[in-house]
XYZ file of C-alpha atoms in Angstrom:
644
model
C -43.776 15.141 -3.493
C -45.159 18.316 -4.897
C -42.536 20.991 -4.930
C -44.374 23.224 -2.464
C -44.866 20.578 0.196
C -42.576 20.820 3.250
C -42.984 17.140 4.080
C -45.364 14.284 3.410
C -48.263 13.919 5.821
C -47.872 11.840 8.932
C -48.964 8.240 8.616
C -52.452 8.890 9.951
C -52.858 11.722 7.427
C -51.664 9.863 4.357
C -54.103 10.046 1.482
C -55.353 6.868 -0.056
C -53.453 7.459 -3.241
C -50.099 7.675 -1.477
C -47.383 9.060 -3.719
C -45.841 12.479 -3.641
C -48.229 14.076 -6.078
C -51.184 13.505 -3.788
C -49.820 15.290 -0.747
C -51.474 18.555 0.272
C -49.947 21.999 -0.136
C -49.301 23.066 3.422
C -47.480 26.304 2.849
C -47.195 28.795 0.031
C -44.164 29.014 -2.183
C -43.018 32.272 -0.557
C -43.118 30.798 2.954
C -41.217 27.706 1.858
C -38.625 29.805 0.055
C -38.080 31.852 3.217
C -37.754 28.683 5.287
C -35.321 27.202 2.740
C -33.105 30.290 3.019
C -32.969 29.749 6.771
C -32.265 26.035 6.883
C -30.672 25.063 3.560
C -28.244 27.944 3.095
C -26.972 28.526 6.609
C -23.780 26.518 6.011
C -22.773 28.005 2.658
C -23.916 31.414 3.915
C -21.288 31.503 6.665
C -18.421 30.676 4.284
C -17.585 34.387 3.687
C -16.475 34.528 7.326
C -13.216 32.745 6.498
C -12.867 31.792 2.796
C -11.107 34.865 1.356
C -8.721 35.069 4.290
C -7.710 31.427 3.743
C -6.984 31.955 0.020
C -4.174 34.418 0.792
C -2.475 32.546 3.618
C 1.293 32.017 3.066
C 0.728 28.269 2.653
C -1.254 28.766 -0.556
C 1.514 30.736 -2.266
C -0.963 33.341 -3.571
C 0.522 36.838 -3.476
C -1.819 39.541 -2.218
C -1.987 41.889 -5.222
C -4.789 43.275 -7.394
C -4.279 40.714 -10.171
C -4.528 37.718 -7.812
C -7.416 39.258 -5.867
C -9.485 39.577 -9.040
C -8.445 36.054 -10.100
C -9.290 34.456 -6.751
C -12.678 36.178 -6.528
C -13.368 35.125 -10.118
C -12.622 31.469 -9.257
C -14.951 31.670 -6.237
C -17.736 33.210 -8.335
C -17.477 30.703 -11.169
C -17.163 27.800 -8.722
C -20.489 28.893 -7.250
C -21.936 29.100 -10.760
C -20.671 25.740 -12.031
C -20.730 23.526 -8.954
C -23.645 24.904 -6.951
C -25.863 26.455 -9.632
C -25.311 24.184 -12.636
C -24.581 20.866 -10.916
C -26.831 20.974 -7.866
C -29.562 23.551 -8.510
C -30.125 22.695 -12.185
C -29.236 18.971 -12.399
C -29.011 17.117 -9.085
C -32.225 18.560 -7.622
C -34.105 16.789 -10.410
C -32.924 13.398 -9.097
C -35.510 13.152 -6.329
C -36.552 9.885 -4.718
C -40.283 10.440 -4.185
C -39.469 14.046 -3.350
C -36.548 13.202 -1.037
C -32.879 14.001 -1.608
C -29.532 13.322 0.032
C -26.878 10.649 -0.210
C -29.034 7.711 0.881
C -32.016 8.755 -1.255
C -29.751 9.069 -4.304
C -28.124 5.739 -3.483
C -31.535 4.072 -3.441
C -32.307 5.615 -6.848
C -29.004 4.503 -8.367
C -29.289 0.994 -6.894
C -32.829 0.719 -8.211
C -31.668 1.700 -11.692
C -29.285 -1.312 -11.770
C -31.328 -3.807 -9.761
C -30.835 -6.416 -12.489
C -27.060 -6.331 -11.854
C -26.647 -7.494 -8.209
C -22.869 -7.015 -7.957
C -23.024 -3.443 -9.259
C -26.036 -2.697 -7.089
C -24.164 -3.885 -3.979
C -21.130 -1.760 -4.909
C -23.316 1.339 -5.370
C -24.990 0.736 -2.022
C -21.611 0.603 -0.287
C -20.461 3.725 -2.160
C -23.590 5.587 -1.109
C -23.220 4.501 2.498
C -19.636 5.795 2.465
C -20.921 9.143 1.169
C -23.427 9.197 4.020
C -20.699 8.550 6.584
C -18.707 11.491 5.235
C -21.686 13.700 6.068
C -21.003 13.073 9.752
C -17.529 14.552 9.349
C -19.183 17.665 7.984
C -21.623 17.604 10.922
C -18.681 17.757 13.336
C -16.601 20.408 11.568
C -19.376 22.795 10.464
C -20.468 23.815 13.991
C -16.857 24.142 15.111
C -15.590 26.256 12.198
C -18.758 28.366 11.910
C -18.889 29.351 15.570
C -15.114 29.838 15.815
C -15.147 31.951 12.650
C -17.900 34.141 14.083
C -16.275 34.476 17.506
C -12.966 35.523 15.967
C -14.692 38.839 15.360
C -14.003 39.478 19.044
C -10.351 39.970 18.108
C -11.370 42.724 15.715
C -13.636 44.402 18.263
C -11.004 44.174 21.001
C -7.675 42.326 20.448
C -7.434 41.679 24.187
C -10.413 39.301 23.884
C -8.475 36.805 21.748
C -7.931 34.321 24.636
C -11.713 34.188 25.112
C -12.527 33.070 21.565
C -12.242 29.317 22.242
C -13.967 29.320 25.696
C -16.912 31.389 24.440
C -17.196 29.201 21.341
C -17.361 26.094 23.541
C -20.069 27.652 25.735
C -22.172 28.523 22.669
C -21.743 25.042 21.190
C -22.561 23.356 24.491
C -25.721 25.433 24.759
C -26.643 24.575 21.167
C -26.426 20.836 21.793
C -28.155 21.100 25.164
C -31.297 22.635 23.650
C -31.601 20.040 20.898
C -33.900 17.915 23.049
C -36.484 20.709 22.990
C -36.889 20.395 19.216
C -36.378 22.879 16.411
C -39.959 24.025 15.889
C -39.657 27.154 18.068
C -36.152 28.111 16.919
C -37.022 27.241 13.332
C -39.486 30.119 13.055
C -36.582 32.530 13.514
C -34.213 30.804 11.092
C -35.573 32.364 7.916
C -35.733 36.015 9.064
C -32.297 35.902 10.706
C -30.594 34.371 7.669
C -32.424 36.775 5.350
C -31.018 39.619 7.458
C -27.587 37.933 7.283
C -27.604 37.643 3.491
C -28.913 41.191 3.274
C -25.943 42.376 5.328
C -23.586 40.392 3.072
C -25.051 42.032 -0.030
C -25.132 45.600 1.319
C -21.590 45.603 2.730
C -20.254 43.963 -0.416
C -21.974 46.447 -2.712
C -20.681 49.384 -0.636
C -17.071 48.329 -1.200
C -17.617 47.437 -4.874
C -18.790 51.018 -5.481
C -15.500 52.283 -4.054
C -13.395 49.853 -6.146
C -15.435 48.823 -9.227
C -12.345 47.281 -10.842
C -13.129 44.120 -8.882
C -16.111 43.527 -11.204
C -13.602 42.188 -13.706
C -13.912 38.965 -11.690
C -17.163 38.290 -13.586
C -15.001 37.460 -16.597
C -14.133 33.726 -16.434
C -10.844 34.425 -18.224
C -9.447 35.804 -14.941
C -10.431 32.606 -13.146
C -8.709 30.516 -15.823
C -5.544 32.613 -15.677
C -5.485 32.421 -11.883
C -5.684 28.625 -11.946
C -3.304 27.982 -14.821
C -0.503 30.212 -13.477
C -0.381 28.645 -10.015
C 1.811 25.682 -10.884
C 1.997 23.189 -8.011
C 0.420 25.783 -5.735
C -2.826 25.282 -7.660
C -4.037 22.579 -5.292
C -3.333 24.613 -2.166
C -5.266 27.556 -3.610
C -8.179 25.344 -4.658
C -8.185 23.755 -1.197
C -8.915 27.209 0.244
C -11.419 28.257 -2.422
C -13.457 25.081 -1.904
C -14.503 26.508 1.471
C -16.914 28.734 -0.469
C -18.762 25.604 -1.666
C -19.231 23.782 1.626
C -22.919 23.394 2.226
C -23.744 22.685 -1.428
C -24.833 19.129 -0.543
C -27.435 20.636 1.810
C -29.386 21.861 -1.217
C -30.019 18.261 -2.202
C -30.230 16.738 1.258
C -32.968 19.159 2.397
C -35.091 18.893 -0.751
C -37.618 16.677 1.025
C -38.352 19.394 3.568
C -39.018 22.223 1.126
C -39.322 20.946 -2.451
C -37.203 21.713 -5.481
C -38.561 25.097 -6.567
C -38.290 26.935 -3.214
C -34.620 25.878 -2.991
C -33.965 26.936 -6.591
C -35.742 30.289 -6.214
C -33.959 31.048 -2.937
C -30.553 30.372 -4.500
C -30.905 32.179 -7.806
C -32.980 35.083 -6.535
C -31.279 35.925 -3.254
C -28.502 33.708 -1.900
C -26.203 33.613 -4.949
C -26.362 37.394 -5.582
C -25.676 38.111 -1.903
C -22.680 35.769 -1.773
C -21.274 37.106 -5.044
C -21.580 40.714 -3.862
C -19.883 39.931 -0.561
C -16.950 38.025 -2.060
C -16.398 40.804 -4.574
C -16.750 43.364 -1.799
C -14.029 41.622 0.208
C -11.875 41.648 -2.921
C -12.530 45.369 -3.392
C -11.578 46.032 0.249
C -8.299 44.143 -0.148
C -7.462 46.003 -3.357
C -7.747 49.298 -1.467
C -6.435 48.142 1.934
C -4.282 44.981 1.694
C -3.682 45.071 5.448
C -7.362 44.095 5.905
C -6.367 40.496 5.067
C -6.165 39.956 8.833
C -9.962 39.552 8.767
C -11.482 40.948 5.548
C -15.040 39.985 6.450
C -15.331 41.932 9.695
C -13.199 44.808 8.447
C -15.792 45.475 5.755
C -18.024 46.906 8.477
C -17.547 50.400 9.929
C -16.393 50.328 13.580
C -19.844 51.304 14.873
C -21.413 48.221 13.258
C -18.754 45.695 14.283
C -20.590 44.517 17.387
C -23.973 44.085 15.612
C -22.134 42.259 12.815
C -20.551 39.941 15.384
C -23.937 39.163 16.955
C -25.530 38.527 13.550
C -22.605 36.319 12.459
C -22.924 34.307 15.672
C -26.641 33.745 15.082
C -25.930 32.737 11.478
C -23.233 30.310 12.634
C -25.610 28.729 15.153
C -28.251 28.310 12.461
C -25.698 26.794 10.077
C -24.725 24.374 12.834
C -28.356 23.537 13.573
C -28.935 22.569 9.957
C -26.196 19.905 9.896
C -27.098 18.632 13.374
C -30.722 18.097 12.325
C -29.438 16.534 9.115
C -27.348 14.077 11.132
C -30.471 12.947 13.011
C -32.386 12.400 9.760
C -29.442 10.625 8.128
C -29.069 8.288 11.109
C -32.761 7.433 11.140
C -32.615 6.614 7.425
C -29.506 4.457 7.942
C -31.229 2.531 10.760
C -34.295 1.825 8.672
C -32.207 0.802 5.665
C -30.393 -1.713 7.866
C -26.985 -0.042 8.169
C -27.087 0.907 11.854
C -28.561 -0.677 14.986
C -31.734 0.766 16.468
C -31.290 3.943 18.508
C -33.688 5.988 20.566
C -35.671 8.422 18.421
C -37.669 11.157 20.142
C -40.292 13.006 18.125
C -40.238 16.650 19.185
C -43.318 17.790 17.275
C -46.876 16.457 17.294
C -47.370 17.820 13.763
C -44.059 17.352 11.935
C -42.772 13.766 11.785
C -39.421 14.986 10.445
C -38.587 16.880 13.636
C -36.732 14.328 15.715
C -34.073 14.209 18.402
C -31.637 11.325 18.842
C -29.746 11.529 22.156
C -26.938 9.135 21.168
C -26.213 11.052 17.954
C -26.465 14.409 19.721
C -23.926 13.629 22.419
C -21.572 11.849 20.014
C -21.590 14.955 17.802
C -20.985 17.197 20.814
C -17.919 15.168 21.811
C -16.590 15.377 18.252
C -17.216 19.132 17.997
C -15.572 19.870 21.355
C -12.520 17.794 20.384
C -12.338 19.659 17.054
C -12.465 23.075 18.747
C -9.891 22.142 21.398
C -7.645 20.389 18.892
C -7.626 23.046 16.154
C -8.391 26.218 18.193
C -9.036 28.504 15.180
C -11.085 28.649 11.998
C -7.858 28.741 9.945
C -6.638 25.494 11.489
C -10.064 23.891 11.024
C -10.136 25.055 7.412
C -7.322 22.580 6.783
C -9.606 19.765 7.946
C -12.661 21.155 6.189
C -13.504 20.242 2.643
C -12.132 16.773 1.979
C -15.277 15.026 3.244
C -17.535 17.460 1.368
C -15.663 17.183 -1.939
C -15.540 13.379 -1.771
C -19.295 13.391 -1.194
C -19.689 15.665 -4.225
C -17.670 13.226 -6.344
C -19.694 10.223 -5.158
C -22.890 12.163 -5.909
C -21.690 12.668 -9.487
C -20.913 8.952 -9.892
C -24.302 7.890 -8.527
C -26.097 10.457 -10.664
C -24.603 8.883 -13.805
C -26.557 5.668 -13.122
C -29.726 7.641 -12.439
C -29.639 9.780 -15.585
C -28.376 7.008 -17.885
C -30.044 3.850 -16.534
C -33.057 5.435 -14.843
C -33.891 8.458 -17.019
C -32.548 6.857 -20.222
C -30.774 10.048 -21.325
C -28.659 9.663 -24.483
C -25.257 8.228 -23.645
C -23.214 11.095 -25.194
C -25.138 13.737 -23.213
C -24.998 11.776 -19.931
C -21.291 10.997 -20.418
C -20.388 14.592 -21.276
C -22.141 15.968 -18.177
C -20.650 13.291 -15.911
C -17.095 13.744 -17.209
C -17.338 17.537 -16.890
C -18.514 17.437 -13.294
C -16.114 14.624 -12.385
C -13.253 16.797 -13.659
C -14.413 19.650 -11.407
C -14.880 17.293 -8.450
C -11.438 15.757 -8.990
C -9.819 19.182 -8.901
C -11.649 20.015 -5.664
C -10.739 16.684 -4.054
C -7.084 17.102 -5.079
C -7.083 20.615 -3.617
C -8.332 19.296 -0.298
C -6.094 16.207 -0.368
C -2.974 18.369 0.007
C -4.345 19.361 3.418
C -4.580 15.729 4.540
C -1.702 15.838 7.045
C -2.735 19.285 8.302
C -6.109 18.042 9.515
C -7.841 16.639 6.451
C -7.401 13.171 7.938
C -9.858 14.014 10.729
C -13.215 13.881 8.861
C -11.909 11.117 6.599
C -10.939 8.949 9.573
C -14.313 9.626 11.159
C -16.085 8.635 7.945
C -14.042 5.440 7.563
C -14.747 4.464 11.178
C -18.476 4.952 10.657
C -18.313 3.064 7.361
C -16.675 0.141 9.175
C -19.460 0.162 11.770
C -22.250 0.429 9.199
C -20.876 -2.234 6.850
C -20.232 -4.560 9.820
C -23.796 -4.124 11.032
C -25.294 -4.759 7.575
C -23.168 -7.880 7.002
C -23.780 -9.113 10.540
C -27.566 -8.850 10.132
C -27.297 -10.778 6.887
C -25.375 -13.591 8.618
C -27.826 -13.520 11.523
C -30.793 -14.003 9.177
C -28.997 -16.867 7.455
C -28.399 -18.561 10.815
C -32.015 -18.136 11.934
C -33.274 -19.449 8.598
C -31.011 -22.523 8.662
C -31.814 -23.503 12.259
C -35.542 -22.683 12.375
C -38.550 -24.901 11.749
C -40.559 -24.226 8.606
C -43.703 -22.324 9.563
C -46.402 -23.686 7.239
C -45.745 -27.416 7.878
C -45.655 -26.668 11.619
C -49.071 -24.942 11.480
C -50.553 -27.760 9.396
C -49.400 -30.290 12.012
C -51.205 -28.547 14.878
C -54.386 -30.083 16.258
C -56.378 -27.165 17.726
C -58.618 -29.581 19.693
C -55.728 -30.715 21.896
C -54.323 -27.270 22.689
C -55.713 -24.856 25.259
C -56.753 -21.562 23.651
C -56.293 -18.086 25.129
C -58.923 -15.581 23.987
C -56.449 -12.933 22.960
C -54.336 -12.021 19.951
C -50.614 -12.836 19.894
C -48.342 -10.884 17.579
C -44.983 -12.564 17.038
C -42.473 -10.106 15.581
C -39.936 -12.041 13.512
C -37.146 -11.242 11.087
C -37.811 -14.375 9.008
C -41.531 -15.022 8.382
C -40.856 -18.507 6.965
C -39.758 -20.073 10.279
C -41.570 -20.690 13.563
C -41.010 -17.899 16.134
C -39.090 -19.055 19.194
C -41.651 -17.350 21.444
C -44.421 -19.464 19.926
C -42.475 -22.648 20.623
C -41.916 -21.524 24.233
C -45.646 -20.886 24.639
C -46.515 -24.364 23.443
C -43.709 -26.170 25.254
C -43.767 -24.455 28.650
C -47.226 -22.868 28.915
C -49.069 -25.382 26.712
C -51.316 -22.652 25.324
C -52.105 -21.142 21.953
C -53.749 -17.776 21.409
C -57.067 -17.452 19.607
C -55.435 -15.342 16.896
C -51.741 -15.620 16.024
C -50.053 -13.044 13.834
C -46.595 -13.726 12.414
C -45.412 -10.158 11.855
C -42.535 -8.958 9.702
C -41.581 -5.313 9.283
C -39.804 -4.334 6.080
C -38.186 -1.031 5.164
C -38.233 -0.190 1.467
C -35.476 1.760 -0.287
C -37.928 4.578 -1.021
C -38.634 7.445 1.394
C -42.379 6.942 1.771
C -44.679 3.930 1.454
C -48.349 4.985 1.079
C -51.005 3.585 3.379
C -52.548 1.560 0.540
C -49.303 -0.444 0.320
C -48.539 -0.519 4.039
C -49.952 -3.924 5.015
C -50.122 -7.375 3.440
C -52.136 -10.162 5.103
C -51.905 -13.866 4.267
C -54.127 -16.444 6.071
C -52.176 -19.572 7.028
C -54.950 -21.654 8.604
C -55.662 -22.707 12.210
C -56.153 -19.026 13.178
C -52.689 -18.033 11.971
C -51.955 -15.057 9.733
C -48.737 -13.837 8.197
C -48.654 -10.028 8.148
C -46.038 -7.889 6.433
C -45.806 -4.183 7.226
C -43.847 -1.966 4.869
C -42.403 1.438 5.706
C -40.243 3.841 3.739
C -36.994 5.025 5.268
C -38.627 8.361 6.115
C -41.832 6.856 7.564
C -42.424 6.569 11.297
C -42.655 2.795 12.020
C -45.755 2.823 14.256
C -46.665 -0.878 14.262
C -49.910 -0.799 16.326
C -51.309 1.961 14.116
C -50.303 0.112 10.946
C -51.909 -3.133 12.189
C -55.308 -1.430 12.307
C -55.142 -1.434 8.492
C -55.296 -5.251 8.547
C -59.017 -5.055 9.355
C -59.761 -4.266 5.715
C -58.029 -7.572 4.872
C -60.226 -9.609 7.231
C -57.945 -9.598 10.291
C -58.824 -7.620 13.420
C -56.045 -6.866 15.909
C -57.781 -5.319 18.970
C -55.359 -2.860 20.634
C -56.337 -3.789 24.212
C -56.499 -7.545 23.662
C -53.146 -8.054 21.973
C -49.801 -9.238 23.320
C -46.583 -8.634 21.399
C -43.992 -11.398 21.692
C -40.475 -10.285 20.838
C -37.232 -12.170 20.469
C -33.990 -10.518 21.544
C -31.112 -12.348 19.923
C -27.833 -12.757 21.777
C -25.188 -13.019 19.074
C -22.476 -15.604 19.682
C -19.390 -15.095 17.453
C -17.926 -18.379 16.238
C -15.008 -19.260 13.951
C -16.148 -19.903 10.426
C -16.753 -18.381 7.028
C -18.811 -15.382 8.161
C -16.791 -12.296 9.053
C -13.409 -11.871 10.634
C -13.660 -12.759 14.323
C -13.052 -9.192 15.516
C -15.851 -7.932 13.241
C -18.186 -10.599 14.614
C -17.342 -9.460 18.144
C -17.946 -5.864 17.083
C -21.331 -6.828 15.634
C -22.211 -8.691 18.816
C -21.364 -5.602 20.892
C -23.449 -3.371 18.606
C -26.339 -5.819 18.845
C -26.183 -5.836 22.663
C -26.258 -2.063 22.802
C -29.040 -1.518 20.261
C -32.034 0.266 21.738
C -35.193 -1.675 22.412
C -37.551 -2.651 19.651
C -40.466 -1.542 21.836
C -39.672 2.158 21.587
C -38.550 1.960 17.972
C -41.803 0.395 16.757
C -43.959 2.317 19.249
C -45.315 -0.794 20.921
C -47.372 -0.441 24.136
C -45.099 -1.118 27.150
C -47.761 -3.055 29.071
C -48.454 -5.495 26.224
C -44.972 -6.788 25.405
C -43.266 -10.065 26.330
C -39.567 -10.373 25.442
C -37.717 -13.677 25.161
C -34.019 -14.159 24.611
C -32.400 -16.535 22.130
C -28.757 -17.278 21.395
C -27.769 -17.240 17.735
C -24.357 -18.256 16.386
C -22.856 -16.471 13.381
């Protein structure tokens, strides 16, 4: 993908050359940079609401004095420089998978780099899937902590409103999830300007307090950060566990690269977002150096009383936007996982006629809402949620570093000493961050980790179950080519239509075809044995979309290939078969589908409870008709029982 392209074209727009470099420039660099500020940086941009306050809680053991204030702000600043700027903006953003980023895209890159080592490739796939599941923990906690953190400004405006913080937060979150079905195109136009205003407010208020207490600028010296960390003793991890809150949202830089391109994200960070965050954190430090009692809520107390209410409104809008970013990311991540074979099919609604990436998934939406509501009711404050926040994000950061090693060493062929030095350096940083969050495990850190492990169990069970299912179908089915060769077309009644048999294994005879011959004693004029494959790349160009193989006796084997970001529109893709000598008329075609009923049996497959879990997931998978955009009035479904 060219760096100024917000997304690849829809399937019917794809240029003949395919590939990212051939996609048109839809928006200018300035417009994309503005949009990136709105979507990519909403999460990390709301961190000033609660980070500094958490660093000086009694549990961290950090005394509120000028020396520690400068040290803590210095650690925050240099963490932003090393982890976000150096690791993600400079290095990780270069590891694009045909322009796409994120845990699954990076996993596909790393697995591709070691494809000649099957055991290692399988291990990397599982590691990447685990990183993806941790993203869902972030998707639950980010809306809860962002909105709660913003609403806690009510206590500053009027202490009597404290009991209303949780109810109002729940109303806002409920409204946010309710409007998801409408799509993000309308709201998205306001994301950029609102977040620009938000970062502008962060910078201006921070600078105003720095002018009053310029001594805080000593935090720019990394020596203060080093002294702060090395003098903490065993309290180091508690302090780091609070400081890591300033880094949450860093993974979004990489995950959203496919929407905006590398350069808009880099320009937005270095030119606007990083300076604004640095000024605000230093401004909060300056405020605390002059008025230590402001630790109650240093962010809101930076504003003069007359601007408290506007600041509260702006913070609420910023929190909603930050929440929207991870919710949309959860939809995209789920769609990728489905098409890579790690989750069963779910309903996907496309909310824009122009942008294929704008989707809504009802099952994911309501599952997230339940998780967010439980988080708000269970933790009740941003401080309590801060204990749960971070462990999923830092583990994802560590897994990203591990996967990147295989990309830069095996894929890019960088010299081993350089690749090893970079990997060890960032792994050391990641390990410190993970250890800092691990001390909060019993205080709530278990929540996103448990959620991630549960999802990993579901995804690994589904992937293994599908593998066993394919093995069973392959072992019990009739070989296709010998079956076709044995047919005598003169003795079989022909129907002047086209039959498309969608199968998982193109080497065996579809059950629906056998039923047609056995019970109806008919054979269609044209018979297409169709297999749909999803590649481990984001986009498959139209020139590589279809493969047609004549089998004789009016049979064809057709393979359709989609990337995990493509929209799997099967009827549209089948029109491409005409250039290969096969015409599939849209109004003269019947699609025959097989819905397998999985029967768990004792044996060498999976543990019996996992087989039962897979069977339940299979029963509740959404229909293949909607997923592949098949015409409702041209589909015949037949059920088969398959033992695993």
